[in-house]
């Protein structure tokens, strides 16, 4: 990874950390950009910022957040929080309407749950993630393992492309929720809402299109952070 991409991520993460105010419950996303934010927030907490326990969208983020000195909620517990004041996450693609593709890190389900818990959802990205049309990045779809080949066939019939089961070096990728991820190489998504609607299929747990969730995007570019705000 080139240094300028790391610098863009870190600039966006620093801008997001500056948005955090004392007492806010924060939702923490997943991925390299979200972890840059976790590190920046950890520095603010080490400097005296007082926050209630945060909500993490993956086990990886939970581990990193704890290592950075942040307290994390048990979201499986009775009485777990239902609301976060500010959720900060990365994305795989961001278009000019603040529609996103997410799930490159296989955490799209928890990420979408937390985005919907948030009073404000801010997405962070390096400049290469800003696109005119979504879809060059294969759309991740989380599916239950039972009958996944049948679900994949139904997705292919609905979207016209063959989904690819995501694997790691160790074998089939299993999400934090015990599910599989099917990556759909759509090429371009001209109507994100129609694509999302077509994925309302048995066996599909969630997809990585975030159409309405993001309020603000902070895009790290050479020398500055560009702010995109959702039109009301
Ligand atoms: C994880 C995600 C990530 O936010 C997305 O993949 C971007 O990751 P990175 O910042 O590492 O490029 O959606 O499910």
PDB file of C-alpha atoms and ligand atoms in Angstrom:
ATOM      1  CA  UNK A   1       0.000   0.000   0.000  1.00  0.00           C
ATOM      2  CA  UNK A   2       1.398   3.348  -1.002  1.00  0.00           C
ATOM      3  CA  UNK A   3       2.161   5.918   1.635  1.00  0.00           C
ATOM      4  CA  UNK A   4      -0.162   8.518   0.160  1.00  0.00           C
ATOM      5  CA  UNK A   5      -3.152   6.203   0.677  1.00  0.00           C
ATOM      6  CA  UNK A   6      -2.184   5.691   4.306  1.00  0.00           C
ATOM      7  CA  UNK A   7      -1.821   9.451   4.673  1.00  0.00           C
ATOM      8  CA  UNK A   8      -5.279  10.016   3.145  1.00  0.00           C
ATOM      9  CA  UNK A   9      -6.846   7.482   5.502  1.00  0.00           C
ATOM     10  CA  UNK A  10      -5.116   9.000   8.513  1.00  0.00           C
ATOM     11  CA  UNK A  11      -6.152  12.534   7.525  1.00  0.00           C
ATOM     12  CA  UNK A  12      -9.805  11.470   7.243  1.00  0.00           C
ATOM     13  CA  UNK A  13      -9.539   9.581  10.546  1.00  0.00           C
ATOM     14  CA  UNK A  14      -8.049  12.600  12.320  1.00  0.00           C
ATOM     15  CA  UNK A  15     -10.855  14.811  10.995  1.00  0.00           C
ATOM     16  CA  UNK A  16     -13.403  12.315  12.320  1.00  0.00           C
ATOM     17  CA  UNK A  17     -11.703  12.092  15.717  1.00  0.00           C
ATOM     18  CA  UNK A  18     -11.973  15.869  15.980  1.00  0.00           C
ATOM     19  CA  UNK A  19     -15.779  15.532  15.665  1.00  0.00           C
ATOM     20  CA  UNK A  20     -16.023  13.478  18.860  1.00  0.00           C
ATOM     21  CA  UNK A  21     -17.287  15.342  21.909  1.00  0.00           C
ATOM     22  CA  UNK A  22     -17.137  14.312  25.585  1.00  0.00           C
ATOM     23  CA  UNK A  23     -19.842  11.828  26.568  1.00  0.00           C
ATOM     24  CA  UNK A  24     -20.637  10.652  23.042  1.00  0.00           C
ATOM     25  CA  UNK A  25     -21.254   6.964  22.491  1.00  0.00           C
ATOM     26  CA  UNK A  26     -19.286   6.084  19.359  1.00  0.00           C
ATOM     27  CA  UNK A  27     -19.823   3.306  16.827  1.00  0.00           C
ATOM     28  CA  UNK A  28     -16.544   1.946  15.524  1.00  0.00           C
ATOM     29  CA  UNK A  29     -16.360   0.546  11.997  1.00  0.00           C
ATOM     30  CA  UNK A  30     -14.117  -2.117  10.550  1.00  0.00           C
ATOM     31  CA  UNK A  31     -11.152  -2.025   8.167  1.00  0.00           C
ATOM     32  CA  UNK A  32      -7.880  -0.131   7.835  1.00  0.00           C
ATOM     33  CA  UNK A  33      -9.481   3.313   7.707  1.00  0.00           C
ATOM     34  CA  UNK A  34     -11.742   2.598  10.668  1.00  0.00           C
ATOM     35  CA  UNK A  35      -8.725   1.334  12.606  1.00  0.00           C
ATOM     36  CA  UNK A  36      -6.910   4.603  11.846  1.00  0.00           C
ATOM     37  CA  UNK A  37      -9.890   6.302  13.492  1.00  0.00           C
ATOM     38  CA  UNK A  38      -9.709   3.924  16.478  1.00  0.00           C
ATOM     39  CA  UNK A  39      -6.052   4.864  16.925  1.00  0.00           C
ATOM     40  CA  UNK A  40      -6.818   8.597  16.668  1.00  0.00           C
ATOM     41  CA  UNK A  41      -9.695   8.268  19.144  1.00  0.00           C
ATOM     42  CA  UNK A  42      -7.499   6.264  21.501  1.00  0.00           C
ATOM     43  CA  UNK A  43      -5.048   9.174  21.529  1.00  0.00           C
ATOM     44  CA  UNK A  44      -7.807  11.603  22.429  1.00  0.00           C
ATOM     45  CA  UNK A  45      -8.999   9.347  25.253  1.00  0.00           C
ATOM     46  CA  UNK A  46      -5.428   8.996  26.510  1.00  0.00           C
ATOM     47  CA  UNK A  47      -5.339  12.807  26.503  1.00  0.00           C
ATOM     48  CA  UNK A  48      -8.359  12.994  28.824  1.00  0.00           C
ATOM     49  CA  UNK A  49     -11.463  12.776  26.614  1.00  0.00           C
ATOM     50  CA  UNK A  50     -14.180  10.956  28.572  1.00  0.00           C
ATOM     51  CA  UNK A  51     -16.469   8.606  26.612  1.00  0.00           C
ATOM     52  CA  UNK A  52     -18.945   5.854  27.495  1.00  0.00           C
ATOM     53  CA  UNK A  53     -18.168   2.393  26.171  1.00  0.00           C
ATOM     54  CA  UNK A  54     -18.152   2.307  22.367  1.00  0.00           C
ATOM     55  CA  UNK A  55     -19.874  -0.153  20.018  1.00  0.00           C
ATOM     56  CA  UNK A  56     -17.552  -2.177  17.770  1.00  0.00           C
ATOM     57  CA  UNK A  57     -18.658  -3.661  14.432  1.00  0.00           C
ATOM     58  CA  UNK A  58     -16.271  -6.631  14.467  1.00  0.00           C
ATOM     59  CA  UNK A  59     -14.105  -8.704  16.752  1.00  0.00           C
ATOM     60  CA  UNK A  60     -11.025  -7.233  15.034  1.00  0.00           C
ATOM     61  CA  UNK A  61     -12.148  -3.707  15.829  1.00  0.00           C
ATOM     62  CA  UNK A  62     -13.074  -4.676  19.376  1.00  0.00           C
ATOM     63  CA  UNK A  63      -9.575  -6.052  19.959  1.00  0.00           C
ATOM     64  CA  UNK A  64      -7.915  -2.991  18.424  1.00  0.00           C
ATOM     65  CA  UNK A  65     -10.142  -0.614  20.381  1.00  0.00           C
ATOM     66  CA  UNK A  66      -9.358  -2.300  23.685  1.00  0.00           C
ATOM     67  CA  UNK A  67      -5.642  -2.181  22.843  1.00  0.00           C
ATOM     68  CA  UNK A  68      -6.048   1.555  22.175  1.00  0.00           C
ATOM     69  CA  UNK A  69      -7.580   2.048  25.635  1.00  0.00           C
ATOM     70  CA  UNK A  70     -11.256   2.257  24.636  1.00  0.00           C
ATOM     71  CA  UNK A  71     -14.021   0.505  26.579  1.00  0.00           C
ATOM     72  CA  UNK A  72     -16.351  -1.614  24.409  1.00  0.00           C
ATOM     73  CA  UNK A  73     -19.995  -2.622  24.974  1.00  0.00           C
ATOM     74  CA  UNK A  74     -21.099  -6.234  25.057  1.00  0.00           C
ATOM     75  CA  UNK A  75     -23.686  -6.075  22.280  1.00  0.00           C
ATOM     76  CA  UNK A  76     -24.966  -9.585  23.022  1.00  0.00           C
ATOM     77  CA  UNK A  77     -25.981  -8.599  26.554  1.00  0.00           C
ATOM     78  CA  UNK A  78     -29.437  -7.884  27.829  1.00  0.00           C
ATOM     79  CA  UNK A  79     -29.524  -4.100  28.134  1.00  0.00           C
ATOM     80  CA  UNK A  80     -26.941  -3.448  25.421  1.00  0.00           C
ATOM     81  CA  UNK A  81     -27.174   0.080  23.985  1.00  0.00           C
ATOM     82  CA  UNK A  82     -29.694   0.772  21.251  1.00  0.00           C
ATOM     83  CA  UNK A  83     -28.257   4.105  20.162  1.00  0.00           C
ATOM     84  CA  UNK A  84     -24.893   5.616  19.299  1.00  0.00           C
ATOM     85  CA  UNK A  85     -24.336   9.335  18.905  1.00  0.00           C
ATOM     86  CA  UNK A  86     -21.808   9.049  16.106  1.00  0.00           C
ATOM     87  CA  UNK A  87     -20.773   6.057  14.001  1.00  0.00           C
ATOM     88  CA  UNK A  88     -17.532   6.240  12.042  1.00  0.00           C
ATOM     89  CA  UNK A  89     -16.680   3.654   9.409  1.00  0.00           C
ATOM     90  CA  UNK A  90     -14.801   3.114   6.164  1.00  0.00           C
ATOM     91  CA  UNK A  91     -16.184   2.076   2.787  1.00  0.00           C
ATOM     92  CA  UNK A  92     -15.102   0.327  -0.381  1.00  0.00           C
ATOM     93  CA  UNK A  93     -16.783   2.847  -2.681  1.00  0.00           C
ATOM     94  CA  UNK A  94     -18.534   6.198  -2.106  1.00  0.00           C
ATOM     95  CA  UNK A  95     -20.563   7.931  -4.825  1.00  0.00           C
ATOM     96  CA  UNK A  96     -21.648  11.547  -5.090  1.00  0.00           C
ATOM     97  CA  UNK A  97     -25.025  10.792  -3.464  1.00  0.00           C
ATOM     98  CA  UNK A  98     -23.277   9.253  -0.425  1.00  0.00           C
ATOM     99  CA  UNK A  99     -24.335   5.770  -1.477  1.00  0.00           C
ATOM    100  CA  UNK A 100     -21.730   3.235  -0.407  1.00  0.00           C
ATOM    101  CA  UNK A 101     -20.484  -0.250  -1.055  1.00  0.00           C
ATOM    102  CA  UNK A 102     -19.246  -1.796   2.178  1.00  0.00           C
ATOM    103  CA  UNK A 103     -18.272  -5.269   3.289  1.00  0.00           C
ATOM    104  CA  UNK A 104     -14.786  -5.650   1.900  1.00  0.00           C
ATOM    105  CA  UNK A 105     -13.839  -6.584   5.445  1.00  0.00           C
ATOM    106  CA  UNK A 106     -16.830  -8.958   5.740  1.00  0.00           C
ATOM    107  CA  UNK A 107     -18.414  -6.942   8.567  1.00  0.00           C
ATOM    108  CA  UNK A 108     -21.292  -5.423   6.623  1.00  0.00           C
ATOM    109  CA  UNK A 109     -24.062  -6.830   8.808  1.00  0.00           C
ATOM    110  CA  UNK A 110     -22.797  -5.425  12.102  1.00  0.00           C
ATOM    111  CA  UNK A 111     -21.759  -2.256  10.277  1.00  0.00           C
ATOM    112  CA  UNK A 112     -25.275  -1.755   8.965  1.00  0.00           C
ATOM    113  CA  UNK A 113     -26.846  -2.467  12.369  1.00  0.00           C
ATOM    114  CA  UNK A 114     -24.585   0.136  13.981  1.00  0.00           C
ATOM    115  CA  UNK A 115     -25.150   2.653  11.165  1.00  0.00           C
ATOM    116  CA  UNK A 116     -28.885   2.361  11.844  1.00  0.00           C
ATOM    117  CA  UNK A 117     -28.304   2.871  15.582  1.00  0.00           C
ATOM    118  CA  UNK A 118     -26.474   6.119  14.900  1.00  0.00           C
ATOM    119  CA  UNK A 119     -27.778   9.661  15.175  1.00  0.00           C
ATOM    120  CA  UNK A 120     -25.011  10.541  12.702  1.00  0.00           C
ATOM    121  CA  UNK A 121     -23.046   8.219  10.423  1.00  0.00           C
ATOM    122  CA  UNK A 122     -19.769   9.515   9.018  1.00  0.00           C
ATOM    123  CA  UNK A 123     -17.925   7.492   6.404  1.00  0.00           C
ATOM    124  CA  UNK A 124     -14.185   7.823   5.846  1.00  0.00           C
ATOM    125  CA  UNK A 125     -12.379   7.045   2.615  1.00  0.00           C
ATOM    126  CA  UNK A 126      -9.174   7.624   0.724  1.00  0.00           C
ATOM    127  CA  UNK A 127      -9.470   9.419  -2.603  1.00  0.00           C
ATOM    128  CA  UNK A 128      -9.498   6.237  -4.721  1.00  0.00           C
ATOM    129  CA  UNK A 129     -12.767   5.133  -3.077  1.00  0.00           C
ATOM    130  CA  UNK A 130     -14.683   8.121  -4.446  1.00  0.00           C
ATOM    131  CA  UNK A 131     -16.466   6.936  -7.601  1.00  0.00           C
ATOM    132  CA  UNK A 132     -19.062   8.324  -9.989  1.00  0.00           C
ATOM    133  CA  UNK A 133     -20.932   5.005 -10.217  1.00  0.00           C
ATOM    134  CA  UNK A 134     -20.857   2.167  -7.682  1.00  0.00           C
ATOM    135  CA  UNK A 135     -20.093  -1.388  -8.690  1.00  0.00           C
ATOM    136  CA  UNK A 136     -16.493  -1.786  -9.814  1.00  0.00           C
ATOM    137  CA  UNK A 137     -15.925  -3.209  -6.321  1.00  0.00           C
ATOM    138  CA  UNK A 138     -17.789  -6.558  -6.165  1.00  0.00           C
ATOM    139  CA  UNK A 139     -20.880  -6.173  -3.986  1.00  0.00           C
ATOM    140  CA  UNK A 140     -20.563  -8.272  -0.800  1.00  0.00           C
ATOM    141  CA  UNK A 141     -23.673 -10.173   0.281  1.00  0.00           C
ATOM    142  CA  UNK A 142     -23.776 -12.040   3.614  1.00  0.00           C
ATOM    143  CA  UNK A 143     -25.734 -15.299   3.368  1.00  0.00           C
ATOM    144  CA  UNK A 144     -26.521 -18.112   5.762  1.00  0.00           C
ATOM    145  CA  UNK A 145     -24.414 -21.229   5.074  1.00  0.00           C
ATOM    146  CA  UNK A 146     -27.479 -23.494   4.820  1.00  0.00           C
ATOM    147  CA  UNK A 147     -28.420 -23.760   1.160  1.00  0.00           C
ATOM    148  CA  UNK A 148     -25.890 -21.138   0.108  1.00  0.00           C
ATOM    149  CA  UNK A 149     -25.530 -22.606  -3.385  1.00  0.00           C
ATOM    150  CA  UNK A 150     -29.280 -22.212  -3.885  1.00  0.00           C
ATOM    151  CA  UNK A 151     -29.116 -18.662  -2.553  1.00  0.00           C
ATOM    152  CA  UNK A 152     -26.211 -17.945  -4.901  1.00  0.00           C
ATOM    153  CA  UNK A 153     -28.315 -19.236  -7.794  1.00  0.00           C
ATOM    154  CA  UNK A 154     -31.198 -16.955  -6.828  1.00  0.00           C
ATOM    155  CA  UNK A 155     -28.846 -13.988  -6.589  1.00  0.00           C
ATOM    156  CA  UNK A 156     -27.486 -14.826 -10.040  1.00  0.00           C
ATOM    157  CA  UNK A 157     -31.019 -14.985 -11.426  1.00  0.00           C
ATOM    158  CA  UNK A 158     -31.870 -11.641  -9.795  1.00  0.00           C
ATOM    159  CA  UNK A 159     -28.711  -9.716 -10.657  1.00  0.00           C
ATOM    160  CA  UNK A 160     -27.415 -11.469 -13.760  1.00  0.00           C
ATOM    161  CA  UNK A 161     -23.925 -12.193 -12.433  1.00  0.00           C
ATOM    162  CA  UNK A 162     -22.470 -15.253 -10.743  1.00  0.00           C
ATOM    163  CA  UNK A 163     -21.596 -14.590  -7.084  1.00  0.00           C
ATOM    164  CA  UNK A 164     -18.194 -15.757  -5.853  1.00  0.00           C
ATOM    165  CA  UNK A 165     -17.919 -17.405  -2.425  1.00  0.00           C
ATOM    166  CA  UNK A 166     -15.299 -15.503  -0.441  1.00  0.00           C
ATOM    167  CA  UNK A 167     -12.414 -17.588   0.821  1.00  0.00           C
ATOM    168  CA  UNK A 168      -9.292 -16.949   2.865  1.00  0.00           C
ATOM    169  CA  UNK A 169      -6.020 -18.866   2.855  1.00  0.00           C
ATOM    170  CA  UNK A 170      -7.591 -21.137   5.512  1.00  0.00           C
ATOM    171  CA  UNK A 171     -10.771 -21.909   3.585  1.00  0.00           C
ATOM    172  CA  UNK A 172     -14.247 -20.429   3.302  1.00  0.00           C
ATOM    173  CA  UNK A 173     -14.497 -17.077   5.073  1.00  0.00           C
ATOM    174  CA  UNK A 174     -16.835 -17.200   8.067  1.00  0.00           C
ATOM    175  CA  UNK A 175     -18.167 -13.863   9.291  1.00  0.00           C
ATOM    176  CA  UNK A 176     -18.365 -12.876  12.951  1.00  0.00           C
ATOM    177  CA  UNK A 177     -22.003 -13.981  12.706  1.00  0.00           C
ATOM    178  CA  UNK A 178     -21.166 -17.472  11.431  1.00  0.00           C
ATOM    179  CA  UNK A 179     -22.243 -16.740   7.854  1.00  0.00           C
ATOM    180  CA  UNK A 180     -20.666 -16.770   4.362  1.00  0.00           C
ATOM    181  CA  UNK A 181     -20.011 -13.839   2.024  1.00  0.00           C
ATOM    182  CA  UNK A 182     -20.839 -13.931  -1.682  1.00  0.00           C
ATOM    183  CA  UNK A 183     -19.112 -11.245  -3.776  1.00  0.00           C
ATOM    184  CA  UNK A 184     -21.164 -10.102  -6.773  1.00  0.00           C
ATOM    185  CA  UNK A 185     -19.095  -8.686  -9.657  1.00  0.00           C
ATOM    186  CA  UNK A 186     -21.701  -6.295 -11.024  1.00  0.00           C
ATOM    187  CA  UNK A 187     -19.287  -3.942 -12.773  1.00  0.00           C
ATOM    188  CA  UNK A 188     -21.625  -0.985 -12.353  1.00  0.00           C
ATOM    189  CA  UNK A 189     -24.743  -0.357 -10.280  1.00  0.00           C
ATOM    190  CA  UNK A 190     -26.893   2.228 -12.023  1.00  0.00           C
ATOM    191  CA  UNK A 191     -29.818   1.921  -9.605  1.00  0.00           C
ATOM    192  CA  UNK A 192     -28.604   1.005  -6.099  1.00  0.00           C
ATOM    193  CA  UNK A 193     -32.139   0.930  -4.675  1.00  0.00           C
ATOM    194  CA  UNK A 194     -33.282  -1.540  -7.349  1.00  0.00           C
ATOM    195  CA  UNK A 195     -30.231  -3.741  -6.732  1.00  0.00           C
ATOM    196  CA  UNK A 196     -30.896  -3.676  -2.989  1.00  0.00           C
ATOM    197  CA  UNK A 197     -34.551  -4.570  -3.540  1.00  0.00           C
ATOM    198  CA  UNK A 198     -33.588  -7.472  -5.809  1.00  0.00           C
ATOM    199  CA  UNK A 199     -31.533  -8.933  -2.962  1.00  0.00           C
ATOM    200  CA  UNK A 200     -34.551  -9.446  -0.712  1.00  0.00           C
ATOM    201  CA  UNK A 201     -34.159 -13.219  -1.040  1.00  0.00           C
ATOM    202  CA  UNK A 202     -34.345 -16.152   1.387  1.00  0.00           C
ATOM    203  CA  UNK A 203     -30.870 -16.873   2.723  1.00  0.00           C
ATOM    204  CA  UNK A 204     -29.600 -13.321   2.232  1.00  0.00           C
ATOM    205  CA  UNK A 205     -28.864 -11.836   5.644  1.00  0.00           C
ATOM    206  CA  UNK A 206     -27.647  -8.428   4.438  1.00  0.00           C
ATOM    207  CA  UNK A 207     -25.934  -6.769   1.493  1.00  0.00           C
ATOM    208  CA  UNK A 208     -23.206  -4.149   1.344  1.00  0.00           C
ATOM    209  CA  UNK A 209     -25.196  -1.362  -0.310  1.00  0.00           C
ATOM    210  CA  UNK A 210     -25.576   1.509   2.158  1.00  0.00           C
ATOM    211  CA  UNK A 211     -27.909   3.843   0.299  1.00  0.00           C
ATOM    212  CA  UNK A 212     -29.439   6.123   2.917  1.00  0.00           C
ATOM    213  CA  UNK A 213     -27.209   5.645   5.955  1.00  0.00           C
ATOM    214  CA  UNK A 214     -24.274   8.033   5.493  1.00  0.00           C
ATOM    215  CA  UNK A 215     -24.790  11.636   6.562  1.00  0.00           C
ATOM    216  CA  UNK A 216     -21.266  12.836   5.822  1.00  0.00           C
ATOM    217  CA  UNK A 217     -18.251  11.490   3.928  1.00  0.00           C
ATOM    218  CA  UNK A 218     -14.738  12.627   4.772  1.00  0.00           C
ATOM    219  CA  UNK A 219     -12.506  11.891   1.790  1.00  0.00           C
ATOM    220  CA  UNK A 220      -8.781  12.114   2.355  1.00  0.00           C
ATOM    221  CA  UNK A 221      -7.114  13.679  -0.673  1.00  0.00           C
ATOM    222  CA  UNK A 222      -3.641  15.026  -1.292  1.00  0.00           C
ATOM    223  CA  UNK A 223      -3.202  17.820   1.221  1.00  0.00           C
ATOM    224  CA  UNK A 224      -6.749  18.151   2.528  1.00  0.00           C
ATOM    225  CA  UNK A 225      -9.925  16.347   3.587  1.00  0.00           C
ATOM    226  CA  UNK A 226     -12.947  16.836   1.336  1.00  0.00           C
ATOM    227  CA  UNK A 227     -16.317  16.852   3.122  1.00  0.00           C
ATOM    228  CA  UNK A 228     -19.418  15.601   1.329  1.00  0.00           C
ATOM    229  CA  UNK A 229     -22.744  16.142   3.086  1.00  0.00           C
ATOM    230  CA  UNK A 230     -25.993  14.394   2.221  1.00  0.00           C
ATOM    231  CA  UNK A 231     -28.449  16.721   0.528  1.00  0.00           C
ATOM    232  CA  UNK A 232     -31.580  17.101   2.692  1.00  0.00           C
TER     233      UNK A 232
HETATM  234  C1  LIG B   1     -15.600  -3.805   6.243  1.00  0.00           C
HETATM  235  C2  LIG B   1     -15.809  -2.570   5.446  1.00  0.00           C
HETATM  236  C3  LIG B   1     -14.676  -1.600   5.393  1.00  0.00           C
HETATM  237  O1  LIG B   1     -15.084  -0.399   5.943  1.00  0.00           O
HETATM  238  C4  LIG B   1     -14.272  -1.422   3.958  1.00  0.00           C
HETATM  239  O2  LIG B   1     -13.942  -2.697   3.400  1.00  0.00           O
HETATM  240  C5  LIG B   1     -13.084  -0.469   3.812  1.00  0.00           C
HETATM  241  O3  LIG B   1     -11.954  -1.041   4.414  1.00  0.00           O
HETATM  242  P1  LIG B   1     -10.534  -0.336   4.316  1.00  0.00           P
HETATM  243  O4  LIG B   1     -10.599   0.925   5.110  1.00  0.00           O
HETATM  244  O5  LIG B   1      -9.585  -1.365   4.901  1.00  0.00           O
HETATM  245  O6  LIG B   1     -10.249  -0.085   2.849  1.00  0.00           O
HETATM  246  O7  LIG B   1     -16.848  -2.337   4.883  1.00  0.00           O
HETATM  247  O8  LIG B   1     -16.674  -4.689   6.114  1.00  0.00           O
END
